[in-house]
């Protein structure tokens, strides 16, 4: 059976004295779209996360069912508490595994970016080591345009050198 978010969200709205409008504005939704989503229980994981953030709680707290207290036998109370703690640790372990996977994906992206930057650095080094390109040379003489190299007119070269001497 799927979790019914509508009752839980309406309860939280009343308890927190929030309006539906403030919630669907936060979710960047229209009123009819928000109502349809609640009525048909078609919340995505992202929406559930946004709703939990709106109510300043974790997703686990949002999806917990409101349990009615049952009388507990004193002999089994300790075992029940231990079971609840174990369940909570299991949830935390699952969340940690998800975070680990996210970190691994971010590491792979970072490594790919570093490899790309190494390739770019090799290209830059190759361009700098070309004959005629030194610290004192004018790189504009060797600007590539398409497949041909544009040579600067000697008069323009003199003007640039004169401006460089003035500056």
mmCIF file of C-alpha atoms in Angstrom:
data_model
loop_
_atom_site.group_PDB
_atom_site.id
_atom_site.type_symbol
_atom_site.label_atom_id
_atom_site.label_comp_id
_atom_site.label_asym_id
_atom_site.label_seq_id
_atom_site.Cartn_x
_atom_site.Cartn_y
_atom_site.Cartn_z
ATOM 1 C CA UNK A 1 0.000 0.000 0.000
ATOM 2 C CA UNK A 2 1.368 3.393 -1.002
ATOM 3 C CA UNK A 3 1.887 6.055 1.610
ATOM 4 C CA UNK A 4 -0.888 8.657 1.551
ATOM 5 C CA UNK A 5 0.778 12.053 1.752
ATOM 6 C CA UNK A 6 -2.394 14.148 1.581
ATOM 7 C CA UNK A 7 -3.505 13.587 5.192
ATOM 8 C CA UNK A 8 0.016 14.006 6.553
ATOM 9 C CA UNK A 9 0.619 17.228 4.623
ATOM 10 C CA UNK A 10 -2.751 18.691 5.607
ATOM 11 C CA UNK A 11 -2.076 17.835 9.263
ATOM 12 C CA UNK A 12 1.352 19.468 9.125
ATOM 13 C CA UNK A 13 -0.103 22.554 7.448
ATOM 14 C CA UNK A 14 -2.626 22.943 10.277
ATOM 15 C CA UNK A 15 -0.098 22.237 13.031
ATOM 16 C CA UNK A 16 2.498 24.594 11.602
ATOM 17 C CA UNK A 17 -0.067 27.252 10.694
ATOM 18 C CA UNK A 18 1.102 27.289 7.105
ATOM 19 C CA UNK A 19 -1.137 27.799 4.113
ATOM 20 C CA UNK A 20 -1.365 25.536 1.097
ATOM 21 C CA UNK A 21 -0.511 28.563 -1.013
ATOM 22 C CA UNK A 22 2.811 29.062 0.758
ATOM 23 C CA UNK A 23 3.616 25.382 0.217
ATOM 24 C CA UNK A 24 2.790 25.255 -3.478
ATOM 25 C CA UNK A 25 4.573 28.585 -4.000
ATOM 26 C CA UNK A 26 7.662 27.079 -2.372
ATOM 27 C CA UNK A 27 7.327 24.056 -4.668
ATOM 28 C CA UNK A 28 6.887 26.453 -7.629
ATOM 29 C CA UNK A 29 3.607 24.787 -8.582
ATOM 30 C CA UNK A 30 0.146 26.005 -9.479
ATOM 31 C CA UNK A 31 -2.750 25.409 -7.099
ATOM 32 C CA UNK A 32 -4.503 22.928 -9.443
ATOM 33 C CA UNK A 33 -1.243 21.054 -10.051
ATOM 34 C CA UNK A 34 -0.564 20.834 -6.327
ATOM 35 C CA UNK A 35 -4.103 19.606 -5.591
ATOM 36 C CA UNK A 36 -3.885 17.019 -8.394
ATOM 37 C CA UNK A 37 -0.559 15.782 -7.044
ATOM 38 C CA UNK A 38 -2.025 15.337 -3.548
ATOM 39 C CA UNK A 39 -5.305 13.835 -4.741
ATOM 40 C CA UNK A 40 -3.624 11.232 -6.950
ATOM 41 C CA UNK A 41 -0.638 10.734 -4.626
ATOM 42 C CA UNK A 42 1.863 11.361 -7.446
ATOM 43 C CA UNK A 43 4.689 12.955 -5.495
ATOM 44 C CA UNK A 44 8.190 12.513 -6.844
ATOM 45 C CA UNK A 45 11.108 11.927 -4.507
ATOM 46 C CA UNK A 46 12.282 15.475 -5.207
ATOM 47 C CA UNK A 47 8.882 16.896 -4.228
ATOM 48 C CA UNK A 48 8.818 14.847 -1.022
ATOM 49 C CA UNK A 49 12.266 16.205 -0.184
ATOM 50 C CA UNK A 50 11.129 19.788 -0.904
ATOM 51 C CA UNK A 51 8.000 19.333 1.226
ATOM 52 C CA UNK A 52 10.079 17.928 4.097
ATOM 53 C CA UNK A 53 12.407 20.940 3.831
ATOM 54 C CA UNK A 54 9.383 23.274 3.872
ATOM 55 C CA UNK A 55 8.258 21.740 7.168
ATOM 56 C CA UNK A 56 11.882 21.707 8.416
ATOM 57 C CA UNK A 57 12.022 17.965 8.932
ATOM 58 C CA UNK A 58 13.703 14.987 7.372
ATOM 59 C CA UNK A 59 12.018 12.859 4.734
ATOM 60 C CA UNK A 60 11.899 10.011 7.240
ATOM 61 C CA UNK A 61 9.977 12.195 9.707
ATOM 62 C CA UNK A 62 7.572 13.266 6.964
ATOM 63 C CA UNK A 63 6.816 9.716 5.903
ATOM 64 C CA UNK A 64 6.530 8.240 9.393
ATOM 65 C CA UNK A 65 3.017 7.145 10.116
ATOM 66 C CA UNK A 66 1.415 8.555 13.212
ATOM 67 C CA UNK A 67 1.262 5.564 15.497
ATOM 68 C CA UNK A 68 -1.199 5.242 18.316
ATOM 69 C CA UNK A 69 0.442 4.207 21.559
ATOM 70 C CA UNK A 70 -0.148 0.609 22.548
ATOM 71 C CA UNK A 71 0.279 -0.819 26.006
ATOM 72 C CA UNK A 72 3.609 -2.597 26.286
ATOM 73 C CA UNK A 73 4.452 -5.433 28.578
ATOM 74 C CA UNK A 74 7.352 -4.488 30.834
ATOM 75 C CA UNK A 75 9.185 -7.727 29.996
ATOM 76 C CA UNK A 76 9.323 -6.938 26.262
ATOM 77 C CA UNK A 77 9.872 -3.189 26.492
ATOM 78 C CA UNK A 78 13.673 -3.407 26.316
ATOM 79 C CA UNK A 79 13.545 -5.696 23.287
ATOM 80 C CA UNK A 80 11.159 -3.315 21.507
ATOM 81 C CA UNK A 81 13.405 -0.328 22.196
ATOM 82 C CA UNK A 82 16.411 -2.278 20.935
ATOM 83 C CA UNK A 83 14.496 -3.248 17.775
ATOM 84 C CA UNK A 84 13.564 0.382 17.138
ATOM 85 C CA UNK A 85 17.171 1.468 17.603
ATOM 86 C CA UNK A 86 18.318 -1.246 15.196
ATOM 87 C CA UNK A 87 15.748 -0.106 12.621
ATOM 88 C CA UNK A 88 16.935 3.475 12.997
ATOM 89 C CA UNK A 89 20.546 2.360 12.510
ATOM 90 C CA UNK A 90 19.487 0.446 9.384
ATOM 91 C CA UNK A 91 17.853 3.585 7.988
ATOM 92 C CA UNK A 92 20.964 5.601 8.751
ATOM 93 C CA UNK A 93 23.163 2.933 7.174
ATOM 94 C CA UNK A 94 21.049 3.061 3.984
ATOM 95 C CA UNK A 95 21.245 6.856 3.911
ATOM 96 C CA UNK A 96 25.005 6.666 4.396
ATOM 97 C CA UNK A 97 25.321 4.187 1.516
ATOM 98 C CA UNK A 98 23.383 6.579 -0.732
ATOM 99 C CA UNK A 99 25.611 9.482 0.300
ATOM 100 C CA UNK A 100 28.694 7.344 -0.385
ATOM 101 C CA UNK A 101 27.440 6.639 -3.906
ATOM 102 C CA UNK A 102 26.802 10.349 -4.448
ATOM 103 C CA UNK A 103 30.320 11.177 -3.250
ATOM 104 C CA UNK A 104 31.809 8.540 -5.543
ATOM 105 C CA UNK A 105 29.930 10.034 -8.493
ATOM 106 C CA UNK A 106 31.179 13.507 -7.579
ATOM 107 C CA UNK A 107 34.739 12.136 -7.324
ATOM 108 C CA UNK A 108 34.438 10.610 -10.791
ATOM 109 C CA UNK A 109 33.231 13.942 -12.184
ATOM 110 C CA UNK A 110 36.117 15.739 -10.511
ATOM 111 C CA UNK A 111 38.642 13.239 -11.872
ATOM 112 C CA UNK A 112 37.192 13.638 -15.379
ATOM 113 C CA UNK A 113 37.457 17.416 -15.071
ATOM 114 C CA UNK A 114 41.060 17.101 -13.902
ATOM 115 C CA UNK A 115 41.898 14.891 -16.901
ATOM 116 C CA UNK A 116 40.289 17.450 -19.199
ATOM 117 C CA UNK A 117 42.302 20.233 -17.609
ATOM 118 C CA UNK A 118 45.503 18.208 -18.081
ATOM 119 C CA UNK A 119 44.664 17.881 -21.771
ATOM 120 C CA UNK A 120 44.046 21.612 -21.986
ATOM 121 C CA UNK A 121 47.325 22.304 -20.205
ATOM 122 C CA UNK A 122 49.184 20.124 -22.724
ATOM 123 C CA UNK A 123 47.533 22.102 -25.549
ATOM 124 C CA UNK A 124 48.507 25.409 -23.955
ATOM 125 C CA UNK A 125 52.064 24.176 -23.390
ATOM 126 C CA UNK A 126 52.276 23.045 -27.015
ATOM 127 C CA UNK A 127 51.053 26.443 -28.234
ATOM 128 C CA UNK A 128 53.505 28.303 -26.031
ATOM 129 C CA UNK A 129 56.431 26.151 -27.136
ATOM 130 C CA UNK A 130 55.756 26.928 -30.827
ATOM 131 C CA UNK A 131 58.586 28.748 -32.596
ATOM 132 C CA UNK A 132 58.085 32.486 -32.562
ATOM 133 C CA UNK A 133 55.921 32.485 -29.454
ATOM 134 C CA UNK A 134 57.996 33.669 -26.524
ATOM 135 C CA UNK A 135 57.410 35.995 -23.643
ATOM 136 C CA UNK A 136 58.686 38.966 -25.665
ATOM 137 C CA UNK A 137 57.002 38.090 -28.949
ATOM 138 C CA UNK A 138 53.730 39.403 -30.241
ATOM 139 C CA UNK A 139 51.319 36.482 -30.275
ATOM 140 C CA UNK A 140 48.996 38.425 -32.577
ATOM 141 C CA UNK A 141 51.365 37.676 -35.470
ATOM 142 C CA UNK A 142 50.487 34.014 -35.204
ATOM 143 C CA UNK A 143 46.751 34.162 -34.529
ATOM 144 C CA UNK A 144 45.105 31.275 -36.290
ATOM 145 C CA UNK A 145 41.981 32.051 -38.256
ATOM 146 C CA UNK A 146 40.390 28.905 -39.549
ATOM 147 C CA UNK A 147 43.086 26.982 -41.432
ATOM 148 C CA UNK A 148 45.305 29.888 -42.393
ATOM 149 C CA UNK A 149 47.498 32.099 -40.255
ATOM 150 C CA UNK A 150 46.898 35.819 -40.441
ATOM 151 C CA UNK A 151 50.104 37.819 -40.567
ATOM 152 C CA UNK A 152 49.981 41.327 -39.166
ATOM 153 C CA UNK A 153 50.822 44.163 -41.542
ATOM 154 C CA UNK A 154 54.249 45.648 -40.705
ATOM 155 C CA UNK A 155 52.749 49.136 -40.243
ATOM 156 C CA UNK A 156 50.249 47.782 -37.696
ATOM 157 C CA UNK A 157 53.091 45.950 -35.976
ATOM 158 C CA UNK A 158 55.027 49.234 -35.631
ATOM 159 C CA UNK A 159 51.974 51.019 -34.174
ATOM 160 C CA UNK A 160 51.441 48.256 -31.597
ATOM 161 C CA UNK A 161 55.119 48.272 -30.660
ATOM 162 C CA UNK A 162 55.057 52.075 -30.319
ATOM 163 C CA UNK A 163 52.004 51.913 -28.051
ATOM 164 C CA UNK A 164 53.667 49.182 -26.041
ATOM 165 C CA UNK A 165 56.730 51.371 -25.550
ATOM 166 C CA UNK A 166 54.556 54.310 -24.439
ATOM 167 C CA UNK A 167 52.461 52.238 -22.077
#
